[in-house]
Structures are given as structure tokens and as C-alpha cells.
Short mmCIF file of C-alpha atoms in Angstrom, two decimals:
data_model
loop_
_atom_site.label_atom_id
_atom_site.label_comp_id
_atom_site.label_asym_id
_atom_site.label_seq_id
_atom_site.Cartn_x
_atom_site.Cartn_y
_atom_site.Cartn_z
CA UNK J 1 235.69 -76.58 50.15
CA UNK J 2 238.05 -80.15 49.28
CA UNK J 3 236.79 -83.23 50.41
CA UNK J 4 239.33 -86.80 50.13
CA UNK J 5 237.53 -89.43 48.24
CA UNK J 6 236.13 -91.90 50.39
CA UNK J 7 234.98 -89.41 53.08
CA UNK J 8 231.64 -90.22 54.55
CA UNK J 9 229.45 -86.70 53.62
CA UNK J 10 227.28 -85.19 56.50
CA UNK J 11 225.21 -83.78 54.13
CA UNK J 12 222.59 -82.01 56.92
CA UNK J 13 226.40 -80.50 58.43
CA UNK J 14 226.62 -78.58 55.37
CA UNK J 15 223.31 -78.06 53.68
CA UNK J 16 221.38 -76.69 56.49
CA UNK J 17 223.33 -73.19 57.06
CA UNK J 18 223.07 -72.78 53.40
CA UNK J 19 219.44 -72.89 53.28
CA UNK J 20 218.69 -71.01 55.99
CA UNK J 21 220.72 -68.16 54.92
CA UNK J 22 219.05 -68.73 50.96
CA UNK J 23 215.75 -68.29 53.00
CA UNK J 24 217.00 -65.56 54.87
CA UNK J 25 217.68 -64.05 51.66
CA UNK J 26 214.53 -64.60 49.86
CA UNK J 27 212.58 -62.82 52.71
CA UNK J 28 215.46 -59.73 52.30
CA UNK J 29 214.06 -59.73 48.89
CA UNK J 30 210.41 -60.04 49.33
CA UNK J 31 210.48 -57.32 52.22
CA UNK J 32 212.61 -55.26 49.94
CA UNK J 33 210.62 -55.48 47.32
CA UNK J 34 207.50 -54.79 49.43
CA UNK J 35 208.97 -51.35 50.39
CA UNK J 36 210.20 -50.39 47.09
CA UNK J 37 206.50 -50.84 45.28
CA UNK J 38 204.75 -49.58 48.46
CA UNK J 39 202.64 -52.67 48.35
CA UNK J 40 201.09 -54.08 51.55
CA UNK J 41 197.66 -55.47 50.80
CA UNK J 42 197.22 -56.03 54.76
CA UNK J 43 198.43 -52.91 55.85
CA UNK J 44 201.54 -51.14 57.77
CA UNK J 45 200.70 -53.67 60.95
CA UNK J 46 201.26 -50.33 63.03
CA UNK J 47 204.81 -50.17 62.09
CA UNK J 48 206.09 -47.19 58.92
CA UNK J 49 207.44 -48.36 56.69
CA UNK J 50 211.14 -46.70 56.33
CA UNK J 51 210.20 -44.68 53.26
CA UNK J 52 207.14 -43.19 55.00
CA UNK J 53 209.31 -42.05 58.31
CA UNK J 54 210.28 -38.91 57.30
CA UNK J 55 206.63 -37.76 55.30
CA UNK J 56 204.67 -34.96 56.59
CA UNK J 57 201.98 -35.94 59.49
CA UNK J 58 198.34 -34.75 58.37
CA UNK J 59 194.99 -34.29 60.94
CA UNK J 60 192.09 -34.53 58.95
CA UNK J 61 188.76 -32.94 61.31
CA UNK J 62 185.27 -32.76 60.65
CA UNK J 63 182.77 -30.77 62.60
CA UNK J 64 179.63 -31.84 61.22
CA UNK J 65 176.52 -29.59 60.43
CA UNK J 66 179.34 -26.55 60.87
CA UNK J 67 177.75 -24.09 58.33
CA UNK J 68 180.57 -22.21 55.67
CA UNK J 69 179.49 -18.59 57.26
CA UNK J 70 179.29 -19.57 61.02
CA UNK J 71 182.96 -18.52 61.62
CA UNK J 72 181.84 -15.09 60.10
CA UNK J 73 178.72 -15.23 62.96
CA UNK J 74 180.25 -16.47 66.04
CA UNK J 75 183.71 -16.29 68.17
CA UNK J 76 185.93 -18.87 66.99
CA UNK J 77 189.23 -18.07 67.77
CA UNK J 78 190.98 -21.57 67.43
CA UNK J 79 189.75 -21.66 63.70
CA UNK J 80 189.80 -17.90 63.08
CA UNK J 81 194.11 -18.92 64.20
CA UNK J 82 194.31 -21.64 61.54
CA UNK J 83 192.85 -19.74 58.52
CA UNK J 84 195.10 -17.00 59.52
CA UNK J 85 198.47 -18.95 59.73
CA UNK J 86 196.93 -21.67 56.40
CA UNK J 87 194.48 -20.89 53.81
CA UNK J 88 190.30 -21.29 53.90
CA UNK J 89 187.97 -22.22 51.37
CA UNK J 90 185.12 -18.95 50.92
CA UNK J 91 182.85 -22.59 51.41
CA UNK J 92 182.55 -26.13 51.11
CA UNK J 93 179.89 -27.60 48.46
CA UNK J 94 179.01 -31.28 49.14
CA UNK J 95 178.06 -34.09 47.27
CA UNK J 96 174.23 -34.85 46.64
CA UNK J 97 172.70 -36.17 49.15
CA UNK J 98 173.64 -33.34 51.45
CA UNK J 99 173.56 -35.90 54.24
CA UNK J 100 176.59 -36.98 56.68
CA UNK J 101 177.89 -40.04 55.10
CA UNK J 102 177.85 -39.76 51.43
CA UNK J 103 179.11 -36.65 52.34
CA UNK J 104 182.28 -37.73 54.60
CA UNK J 105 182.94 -40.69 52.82
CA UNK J 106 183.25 -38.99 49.45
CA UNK J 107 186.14 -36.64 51.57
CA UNK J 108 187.86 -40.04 52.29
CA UNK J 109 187.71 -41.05 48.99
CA UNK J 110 188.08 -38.26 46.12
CA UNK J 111 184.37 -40.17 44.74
CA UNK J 112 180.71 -39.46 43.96
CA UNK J 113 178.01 -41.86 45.80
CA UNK J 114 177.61 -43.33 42.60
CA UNK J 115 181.22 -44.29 42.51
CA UNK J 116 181.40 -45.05 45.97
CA UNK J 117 178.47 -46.97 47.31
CA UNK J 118 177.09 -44.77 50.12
CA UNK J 119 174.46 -42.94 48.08
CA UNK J 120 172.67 -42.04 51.60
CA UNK J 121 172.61 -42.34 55.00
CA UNK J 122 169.81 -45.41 54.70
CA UNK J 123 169.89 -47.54 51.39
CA UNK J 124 168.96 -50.77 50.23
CA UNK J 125 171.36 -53.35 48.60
CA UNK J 126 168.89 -54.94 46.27
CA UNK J 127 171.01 -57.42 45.36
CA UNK J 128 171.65 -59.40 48.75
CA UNK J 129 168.50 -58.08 49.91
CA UNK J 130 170.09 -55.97 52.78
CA UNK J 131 169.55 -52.94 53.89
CA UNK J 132 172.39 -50.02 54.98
CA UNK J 133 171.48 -48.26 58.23
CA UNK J 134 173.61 -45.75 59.95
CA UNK J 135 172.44 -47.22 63.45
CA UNK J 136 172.90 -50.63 62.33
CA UNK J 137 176.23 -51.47 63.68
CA UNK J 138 176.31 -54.92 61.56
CA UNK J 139 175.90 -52.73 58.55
CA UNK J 140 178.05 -49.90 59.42
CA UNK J 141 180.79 -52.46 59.66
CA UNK J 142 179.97 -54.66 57.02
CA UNK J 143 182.86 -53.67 54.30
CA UNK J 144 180.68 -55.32 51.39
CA UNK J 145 178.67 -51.93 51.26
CA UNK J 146 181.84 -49.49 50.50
CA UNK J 147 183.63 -49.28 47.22
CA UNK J 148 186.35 -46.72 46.29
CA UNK J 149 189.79 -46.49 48.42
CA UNK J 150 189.59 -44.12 51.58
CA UNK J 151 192.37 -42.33 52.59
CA UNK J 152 193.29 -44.44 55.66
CA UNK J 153 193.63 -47.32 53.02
CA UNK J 154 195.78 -45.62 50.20
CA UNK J 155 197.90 -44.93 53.26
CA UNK J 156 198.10 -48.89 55.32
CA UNK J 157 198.56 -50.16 51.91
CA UNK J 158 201.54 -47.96 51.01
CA UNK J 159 203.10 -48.82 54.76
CA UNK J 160 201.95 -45.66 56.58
CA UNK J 161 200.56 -46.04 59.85
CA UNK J 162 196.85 -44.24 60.51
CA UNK J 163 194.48 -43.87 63.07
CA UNK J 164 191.24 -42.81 63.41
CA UNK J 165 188.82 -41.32 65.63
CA UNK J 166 186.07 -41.30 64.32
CA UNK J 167 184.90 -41.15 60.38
CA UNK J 168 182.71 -42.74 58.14
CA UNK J 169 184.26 -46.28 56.83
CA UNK J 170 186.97 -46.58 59.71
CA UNK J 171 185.31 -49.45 61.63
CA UNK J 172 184.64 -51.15 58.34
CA UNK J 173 187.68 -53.35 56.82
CA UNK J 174 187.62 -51.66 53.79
CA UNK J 175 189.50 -54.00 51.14
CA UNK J 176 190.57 -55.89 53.80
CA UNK J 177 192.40 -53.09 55.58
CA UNK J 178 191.23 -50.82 58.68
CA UNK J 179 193.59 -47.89 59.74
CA UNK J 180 195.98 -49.62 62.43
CA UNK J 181 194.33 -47.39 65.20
CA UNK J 182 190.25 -46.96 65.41
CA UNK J 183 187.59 -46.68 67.18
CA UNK J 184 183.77 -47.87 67.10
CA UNK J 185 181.36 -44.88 67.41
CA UNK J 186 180.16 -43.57 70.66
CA UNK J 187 179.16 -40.16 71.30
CA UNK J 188 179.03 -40.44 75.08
CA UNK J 189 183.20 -39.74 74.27
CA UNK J 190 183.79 -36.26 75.06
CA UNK J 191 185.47 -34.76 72.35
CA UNK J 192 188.17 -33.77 74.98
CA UNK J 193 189.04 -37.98 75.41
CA UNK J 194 188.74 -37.35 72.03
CA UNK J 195 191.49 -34.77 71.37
CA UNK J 196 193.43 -36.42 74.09
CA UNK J 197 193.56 -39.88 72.45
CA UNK J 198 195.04 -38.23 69.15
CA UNK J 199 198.04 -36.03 70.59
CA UNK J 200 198.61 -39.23 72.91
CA UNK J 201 199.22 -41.03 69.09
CA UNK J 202 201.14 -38.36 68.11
CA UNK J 203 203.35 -38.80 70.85
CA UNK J 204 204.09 -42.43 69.68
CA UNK J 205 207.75 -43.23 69.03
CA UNK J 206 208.46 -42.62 64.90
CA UNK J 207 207.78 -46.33 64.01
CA UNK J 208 204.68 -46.94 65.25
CA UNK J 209 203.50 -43.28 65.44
CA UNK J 210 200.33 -42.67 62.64
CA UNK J 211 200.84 -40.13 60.09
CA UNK J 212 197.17 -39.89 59.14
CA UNK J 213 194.72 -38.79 61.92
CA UNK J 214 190.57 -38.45 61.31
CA UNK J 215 188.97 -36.90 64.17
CA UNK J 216 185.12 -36.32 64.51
CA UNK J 217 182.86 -33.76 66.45
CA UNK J 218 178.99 -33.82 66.35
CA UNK J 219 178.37 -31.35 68.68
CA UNK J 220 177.24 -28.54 66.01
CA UNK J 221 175.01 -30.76 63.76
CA UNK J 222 172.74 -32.01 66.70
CA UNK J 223 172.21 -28.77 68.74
CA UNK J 224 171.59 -27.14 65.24
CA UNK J 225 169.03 -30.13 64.78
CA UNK J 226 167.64 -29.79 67.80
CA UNK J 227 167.44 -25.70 68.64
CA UNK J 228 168.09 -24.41 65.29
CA UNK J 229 171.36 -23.28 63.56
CA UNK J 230 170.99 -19.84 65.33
CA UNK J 231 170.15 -20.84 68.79
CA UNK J 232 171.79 -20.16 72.18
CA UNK J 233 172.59 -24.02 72.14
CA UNK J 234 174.02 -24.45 69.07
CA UNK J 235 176.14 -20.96 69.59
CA UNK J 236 177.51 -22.93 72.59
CA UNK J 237 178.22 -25.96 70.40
CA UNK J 238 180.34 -23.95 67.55
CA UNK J 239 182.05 -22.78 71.14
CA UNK J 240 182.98 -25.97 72.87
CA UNK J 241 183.79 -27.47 69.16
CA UNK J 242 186.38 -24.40 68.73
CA UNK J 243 187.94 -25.06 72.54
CA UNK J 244 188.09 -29.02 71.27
CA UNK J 245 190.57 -27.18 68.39
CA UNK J 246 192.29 -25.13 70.61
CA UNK J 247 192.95 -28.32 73.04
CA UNK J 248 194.81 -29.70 69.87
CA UNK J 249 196.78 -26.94 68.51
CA UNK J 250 198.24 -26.24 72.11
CA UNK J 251 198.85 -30.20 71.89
CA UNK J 252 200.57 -29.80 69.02
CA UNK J 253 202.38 -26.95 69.66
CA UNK J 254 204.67 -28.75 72.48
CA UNK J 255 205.72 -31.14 69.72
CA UNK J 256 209.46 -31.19 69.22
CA UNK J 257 208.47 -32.34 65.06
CA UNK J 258 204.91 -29.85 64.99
CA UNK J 259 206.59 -28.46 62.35
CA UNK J 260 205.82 -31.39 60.37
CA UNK J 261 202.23 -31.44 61.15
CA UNK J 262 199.21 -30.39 58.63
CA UNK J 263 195.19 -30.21 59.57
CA UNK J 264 192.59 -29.88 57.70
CA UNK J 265 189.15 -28.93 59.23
CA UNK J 266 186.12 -29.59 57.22
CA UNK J 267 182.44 -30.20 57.54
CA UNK J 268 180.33 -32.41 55.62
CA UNK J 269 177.33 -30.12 55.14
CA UNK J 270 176.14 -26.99 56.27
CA UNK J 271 172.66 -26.67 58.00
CA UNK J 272 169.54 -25.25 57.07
CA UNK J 273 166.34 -23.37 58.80
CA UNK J 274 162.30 -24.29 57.64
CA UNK J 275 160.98 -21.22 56.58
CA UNK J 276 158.18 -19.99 59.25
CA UNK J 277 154.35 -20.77 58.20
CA UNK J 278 155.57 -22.73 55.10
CA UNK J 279 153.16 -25.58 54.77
CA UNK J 280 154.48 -28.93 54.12
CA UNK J 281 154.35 -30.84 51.11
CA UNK J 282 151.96 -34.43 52.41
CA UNK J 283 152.96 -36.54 49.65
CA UNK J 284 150.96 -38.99 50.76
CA UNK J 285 147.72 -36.04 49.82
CA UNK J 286 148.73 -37.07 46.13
CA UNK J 287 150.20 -40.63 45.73
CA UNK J 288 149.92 -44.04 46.90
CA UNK J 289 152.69 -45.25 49.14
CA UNK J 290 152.25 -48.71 49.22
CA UNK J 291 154.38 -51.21 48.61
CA UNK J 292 157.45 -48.88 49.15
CA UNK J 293 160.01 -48.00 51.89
CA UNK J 294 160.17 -44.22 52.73
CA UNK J 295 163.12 -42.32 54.15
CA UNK J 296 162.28 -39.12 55.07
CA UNK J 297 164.16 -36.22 56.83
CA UNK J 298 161.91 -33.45 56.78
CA UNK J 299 164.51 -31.68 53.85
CA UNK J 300 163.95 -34.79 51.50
CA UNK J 301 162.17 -38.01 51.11
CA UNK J 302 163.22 -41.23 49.17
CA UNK J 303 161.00 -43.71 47.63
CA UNK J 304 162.44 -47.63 47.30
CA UNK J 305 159.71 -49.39 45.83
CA UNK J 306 159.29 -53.14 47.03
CA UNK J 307 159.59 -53.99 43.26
CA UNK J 308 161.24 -52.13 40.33
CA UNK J 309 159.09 -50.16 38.54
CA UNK J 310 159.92 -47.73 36.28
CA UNK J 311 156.16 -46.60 34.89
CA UNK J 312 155.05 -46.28 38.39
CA UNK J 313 158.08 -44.23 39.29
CA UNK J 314 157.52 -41.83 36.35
CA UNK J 315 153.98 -41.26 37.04
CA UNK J 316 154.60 -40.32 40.42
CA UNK J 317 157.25 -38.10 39.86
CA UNK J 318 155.17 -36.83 37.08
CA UNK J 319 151.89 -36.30 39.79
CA UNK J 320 154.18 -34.94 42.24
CA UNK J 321 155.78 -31.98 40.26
CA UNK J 322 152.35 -30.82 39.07
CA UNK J 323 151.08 -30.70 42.47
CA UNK J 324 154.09 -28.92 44.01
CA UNK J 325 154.92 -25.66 43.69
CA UNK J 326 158.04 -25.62 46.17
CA UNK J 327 159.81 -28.79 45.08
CA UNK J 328 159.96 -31.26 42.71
CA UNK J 329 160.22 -35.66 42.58
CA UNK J 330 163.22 -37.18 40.26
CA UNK J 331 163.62 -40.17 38.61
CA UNK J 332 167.44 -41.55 38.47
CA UNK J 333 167.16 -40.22 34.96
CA UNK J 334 165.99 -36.49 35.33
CA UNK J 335 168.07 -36.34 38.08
CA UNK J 336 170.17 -32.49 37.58
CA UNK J 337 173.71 -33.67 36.17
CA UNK J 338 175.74 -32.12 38.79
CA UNK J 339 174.51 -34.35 41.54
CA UNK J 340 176.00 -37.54 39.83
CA UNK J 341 173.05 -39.62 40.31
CA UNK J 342 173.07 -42.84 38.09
CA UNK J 343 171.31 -46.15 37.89
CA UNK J 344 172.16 -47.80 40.69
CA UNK J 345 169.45 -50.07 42.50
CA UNK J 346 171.48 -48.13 45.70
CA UNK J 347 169.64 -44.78 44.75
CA UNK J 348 166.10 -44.05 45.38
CA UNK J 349 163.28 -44.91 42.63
CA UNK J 350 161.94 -41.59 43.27
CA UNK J 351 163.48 -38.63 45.11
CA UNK J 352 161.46 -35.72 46.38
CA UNK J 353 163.74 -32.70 46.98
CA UNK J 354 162.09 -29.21 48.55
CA UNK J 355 163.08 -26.14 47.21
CA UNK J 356 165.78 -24.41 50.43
CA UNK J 357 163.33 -23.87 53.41
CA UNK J 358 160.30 -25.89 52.73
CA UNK J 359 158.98 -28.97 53.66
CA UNK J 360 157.93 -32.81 52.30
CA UNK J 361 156.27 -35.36 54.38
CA UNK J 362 154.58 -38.57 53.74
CA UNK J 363 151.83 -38.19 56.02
CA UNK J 364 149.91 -35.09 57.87
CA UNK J 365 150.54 -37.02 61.45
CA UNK J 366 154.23 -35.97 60.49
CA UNK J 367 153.54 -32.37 60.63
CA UNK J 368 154.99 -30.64 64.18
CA UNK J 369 158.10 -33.48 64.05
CA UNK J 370 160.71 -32.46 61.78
CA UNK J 371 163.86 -30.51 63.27
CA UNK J 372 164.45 -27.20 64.34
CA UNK J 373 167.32 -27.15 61.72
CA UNK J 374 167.91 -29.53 58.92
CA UNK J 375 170.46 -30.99 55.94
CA UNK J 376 168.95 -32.42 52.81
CA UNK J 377 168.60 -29.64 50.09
CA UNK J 378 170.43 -29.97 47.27
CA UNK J 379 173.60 -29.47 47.43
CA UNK J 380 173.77 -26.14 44.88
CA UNK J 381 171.73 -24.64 48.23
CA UNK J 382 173.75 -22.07 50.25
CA UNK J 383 172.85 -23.51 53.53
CA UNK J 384 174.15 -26.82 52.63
CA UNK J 385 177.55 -25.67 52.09
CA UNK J 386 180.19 -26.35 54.51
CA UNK J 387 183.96 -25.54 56.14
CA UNK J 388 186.84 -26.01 54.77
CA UNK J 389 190.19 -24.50 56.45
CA UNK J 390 193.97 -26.15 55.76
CA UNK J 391 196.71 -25.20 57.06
CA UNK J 392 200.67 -26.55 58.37
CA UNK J 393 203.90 -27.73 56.89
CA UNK J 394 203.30 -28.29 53.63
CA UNK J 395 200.29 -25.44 53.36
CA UNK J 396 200.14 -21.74 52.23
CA UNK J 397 199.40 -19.20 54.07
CA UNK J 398 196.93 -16.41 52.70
CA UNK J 399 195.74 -18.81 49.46
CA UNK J 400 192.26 -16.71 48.51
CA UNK J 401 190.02 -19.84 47.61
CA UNK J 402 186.37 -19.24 46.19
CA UNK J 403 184.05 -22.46 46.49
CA UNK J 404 185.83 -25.80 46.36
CA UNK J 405 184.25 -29.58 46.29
CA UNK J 406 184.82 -31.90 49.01
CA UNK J 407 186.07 -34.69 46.33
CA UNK J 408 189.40 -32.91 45.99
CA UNK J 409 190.05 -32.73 49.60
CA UNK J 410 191.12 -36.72 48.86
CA UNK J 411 194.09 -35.49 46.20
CA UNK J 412 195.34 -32.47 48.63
CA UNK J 413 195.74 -35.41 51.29
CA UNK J 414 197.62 -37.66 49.32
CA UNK J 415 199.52 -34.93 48.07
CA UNK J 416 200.72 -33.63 51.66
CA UNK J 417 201.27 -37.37 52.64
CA UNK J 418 203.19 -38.11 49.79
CA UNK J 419 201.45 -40.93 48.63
CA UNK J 420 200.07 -42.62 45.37
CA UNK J 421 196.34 -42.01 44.65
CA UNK J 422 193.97 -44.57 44.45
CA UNK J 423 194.11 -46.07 40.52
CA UNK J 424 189.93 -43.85 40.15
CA UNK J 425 189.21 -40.16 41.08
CA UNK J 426 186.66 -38.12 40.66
CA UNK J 427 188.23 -35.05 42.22
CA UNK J 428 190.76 -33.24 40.42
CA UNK J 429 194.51 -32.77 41.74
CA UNK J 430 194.58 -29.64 40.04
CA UNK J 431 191.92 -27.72 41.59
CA UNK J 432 193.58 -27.72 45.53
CA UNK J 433 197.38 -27.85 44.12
CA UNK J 434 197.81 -24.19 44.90
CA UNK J 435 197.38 -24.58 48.53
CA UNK J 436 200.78 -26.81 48.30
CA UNK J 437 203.73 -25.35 49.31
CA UNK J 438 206.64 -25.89 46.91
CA UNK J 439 207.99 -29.73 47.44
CA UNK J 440 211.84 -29.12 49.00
#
């Protein structure tokens, strides 16, 4: 560009395209840059990212309560029809607590309680002086109470879209991020609304449509609470929980891209029976329980003294296992290794644990109120042990698999997603990679 000397410049004539289209290329860059490192702290926004277009789509279900033998027990075609045409786990062992979210939030994340923050369905946080209730919606929502990265975030934060109906941590912005599609918990949804609402986002055009689905059914766990794990009702329950499957395969199935689709069924925990004319274990026969806040389930009981007290703590435990012959108290510190237990003001001062089939109350007037069925053993307990069935695109068919741990369900999922894993694991890639079909 020549301009005569003595020419009056209009410098806003010329500067102004220029720095709009230097602006217009800084954003070029920072976009670019955003997709090329896979980094979006807020998540996708409901729109996929261009790299995550053409990944696989994965269903992730949990039937809680669904025991690891009942498909060997009852008709369940719909599942029997995905372990034949994927691969299923011989059963599922959970994390200790065998109780629904520890449990389902260590499947989101690939962590132990200790790791992750949800040591049990009720726990104090010491620190702020709060306590976590599952019924508490404030709390359930309150993101302050869950460490570790859930699936639904390792994808939003790599620009894949997710939804969820349904699963422990969802309705909580978990660093920040919730999976673009979610909903609060309500079990007055039928799970066919249920069903219905995920093929409807699987119908969604490819930008916006999720390629991460959770999808939760209760049905099993409260009949089995409520009648017993062998009862008519809960018979009818693993029924209408199978149709709920079948409603979604036959979704699926009129998919022009199903063949791109994965899903994984699992349960959190299995469910146990009380064994007739045991006699509960009345802790409160044997200890004080003052000054103390008891959660109890019948299968377990937790002590959270008022204040810390580790000499009181050991002399109850200590009273406790000389008293019972069908259980026995732990401290943090004699806590078995395998159930990951560390020092965290989060975990119980004092846990009481039956041995599979028995009892442990605080009080007599509790006698005649526990459930029909229960969760809550430890976790090495048959009965506690749960489903696990995969099967789709990127899935074998006919893998034999013996007993697997629900923290490597996390690096299977990333895996078939194609995604980074969160920077700390407990679960092991290794241990699910032969499930994987070879990468094309």
C-alpha cells in the first residue's frame, strides 16, 4: 500500500479490518488449540468436538441389588442376548462398603472410597461440619463432597458430549462440569420414560448427539429389600428390569450407526438373605452409645463419635469382638487391607461388620425391622457380588472372564471411548483389555 506525502491518514479506515481479522485469528488459534489438547475445563457445551465425531458411542447400565447368579435363576432373555453376542464377567466384586454409592461412584471413577470421597451412603465431613445424606438433595448435589474424575467428566472435558440418566455424581458439578444432559433423581420415572429418553438422545443429530449414556434401574434392589432376593416380587422385578433392556436393544437396533454402539450392564452389589432364627447382635447389650451418630442397615453399623477418640474406639472394638461370635468391630487401622479403608475423618470410628447372614443392631426395639433382603457384608461375601455383562462395537464376543473389580470398569470405558484417563487410577487397564477388540 503507497501513500503521497501530505495525505491526510484515516487511520480507523485502515486499522480496523486488520484487527478484527488479527482477533479473528487469535480465536482460530485458541479454538484450535483447544481441540488439539482435548482441553475444555467447562465442558463440550452439548456440541463434539470434531475429533470425538467419529468415536464409538458407549451405554453404561446399572441394575442395582441385581445379584451375579440371578441370570443363572431366572428368565432373562434381553441379558442372556447380550452375554451371548459380548462377553460376561463369572461376577462383579464391589468396593467396601457394599452399599450403592461408594459402589457406583467407584464404577464412574476407576477409585477406592478412600480415593474418592463417598466412603458410604451417609458420612460426615468433619471438617465443615456437614453431613452427606443420600436423601439430602443439598448434599447429593453439593460437588465439595466428590473427589476423583467420573467418567462423564474425563469425557465433557475432552469435548465429548454425555448424558445421563441417572447415576451417582451426575446432578453434582463435579470439577465444575456436569454431563451436558442429566437428570435429578426421581423414581416415580418409569424406567420405560427412562429408556425412551436415552434412544430419543441417541437419535440426536452427530454434533450434539452424547456418546456417553448412564442409565439407572432400582427396581431389583427394593423388591429384593422389601420381599427378599427370592420372592415372587423381586422375580417380577429382574423381569420388568430385563423388558427395560429389551426396550433398548430393539431401540438400538433401528439405528442406521448401532454398529457403533457399546453397553455395559453392571450392578453395584449383589443382595443378601438373614439367616432364619439367627439372633441379632444388640450392640447396645455391650457398649455405650452416647455421644455418637449410628448408621445402621441391619448388614452393618457405623459408629461417628461426636469427638475423636481413638482409646474409646479401640476399647469398643476390643469389647465388641469378644462378645461376638458372628462378627467383628474395626478400627480404621485393623481394617482387612483389601477393603482400602484409611484414615479419613469420612470413615467410621468404629465399624461393626456381621459375618454373611447375621445380624447387628444398636438397640433390641430394632429387632423385627431390618429387610427382607439386605447389602452390607463385606465385600469378599458371595452375595455381595454383582453383574457385569459388555458387549458391542468395540467388544469380544465369547471372552471367558472369572471375577473382575468394578474399579476397572472406569479404564474399559475410556478405552472404548477413546479417551485419556483421568491423571489417578486405582483400577488397572490391564485387567479388562482383553475384552477390547483389536483398534482398526
Amino acid at each position: 500500500m503507497e501513500i503521497e506525502l501530505g495525505t491526510k491518514l484515516d487511520v480507523n479506515r485502515i486499522m480496523k479490518p486488520r484487527i478484527i481479522m488479527l482477533l479473528a485469528l487469535c480465536l482460530c488459534v485458541v479454538v484450535t488449540r483447544a481441540i488439539a489438547s482435548g482441553d475444555y475445563p467447562n465442558g463440550s457445551g452439548g456440541i463434539n468436538a470434531l475429533q470425538q465425531r467419529d468415536k464409538p458411542y458407549l451405554v453404561l447400565v446399572s441394575i442395582d441389588g441385581f445379584n451375579w447368579d440371578y441370570m443363572d435363576k431366572y428368565p432373562t432373555p434381553n441379558l442372556d442376548r447380550l452375554a451371548i453376542t459380548g462377553s460376561k464377567a463369572e461376577r462383579l466384586i464391589p468396593v467396601y462398603p457394599t452399599l450403592t454409592f461408594p459402589n457406583h461412584y467407584s464404577i464412574a471413577t476407576g477409585l477406592y472410597p478412600a480415593n474418592h470421597g463417598i466412603v458410604a451412603n451417609s458420612f460426615p465431613d468433619k471438617q465443615r461440619d456437614r453431613w452427606y445424606f443420600i436423601h439430602d438433595r443439598e448434599m447429593v448435589e453439593d460437588p465439595s463432597f466428590y473427589a476423583g474424575e467420573p467418567i462423564w467428566v474425563t469425557a465433557e472435558t475432552q469435548g465429548m458430549v454425555s448424558a445421563a440418566f441417572y447415576f451417582v455424581g451426575t446432578e453434582a458439578a463435579i470439577q465444575g462440569v456436569s454431563p451436558s444432559h442429566w437428570r435429578s433423581y426421581d423414581d416415580d420415572v418409569p424406567g420405560e420414560a427412562r429408556v425412551d429418553q436415552v434412544l430419543d438422545w441417541l437419535a440426536f443429530p452427530e454434533s450434539t448427539r452424547p456418546h456417553l449414556y448412564t442409565l439407572y434401574f432400582e427396581d431389583v434392589d427394593d423388591h429384593s429389600h422389601s420381599h427378599g432376593r427370592n420372592s415372587s416380587e423381586n422375580v417380577e422385578a429382574i423381569k420388568r428390569v430385563d423388558s427395560y433392556i429389551g426396550r433398548l436393544l430393539e431401540g438400538i437396533n433401528r439405528l442406521p450407526y448401532k454398529d457403533r454402539i457399546n453397553i455395559i450392564v453392571v450392578s453395584d452389589h449383589g443382595q443378601g438373605a438373614y439367616l432364619e432364627n439367627q439372633q441379632p447382635f444388640i450392640v447396645g447389650d455391650h457398649v455405650g452409645l452416647d455421644e455418637m451418630t449410628l448408621i445402621e442397615g441391619g448388614s452393618y453399623l457405623f459408629m461417628h463419635f461426636d469427638q475423636a477418640d481413638e482409646e474409646r474406639a479401640g476399647t469398643i472394638a476390643d469389647t465388641i469382638n469378644e462378645n461376638w461370635a458372628h462378627g467383628s468391630a474395626y478400627l480404621s487401622s485393623t481394617a482387612p487391607v483389601g477393603w482400602k479403608v484409611d484414615d479419613s475423618p469420612r470413615f467410621p470410628d468404629v465399624m461393626l461388620i456381621p459375618d454373611q447372614g447375621y445380624a447387628v443392631l444398636s438397640s433390641n426395639d430394632k429387632v423385627g425391622k431390618i429387610n427382607a433382603g439386605d447389602h452390607g457384608w463385606a465385600p469378599g461375601s458371595a452375595d455381595m457380588h454383582g453383574l457385569f455383562i459388555a458387549s458391542g462395537a468395540n467388544i469380544k464376543a465369547g471372552v471367558e472372564l472369572g471375577a473382575i473389580h468394578n474399579i476397572d470398569i472406569y479404564p474399559l470405558m475410556v478405552s472404548i471411548l477413546g479417551l485419556a484417563p483421568a491423571a489417578k487410577l486405582d483400577g488397572d487397564p490391564k485387567k479388562l483389555a482383553d475384552l477390547l477388540k483389536p483398534d482398526p
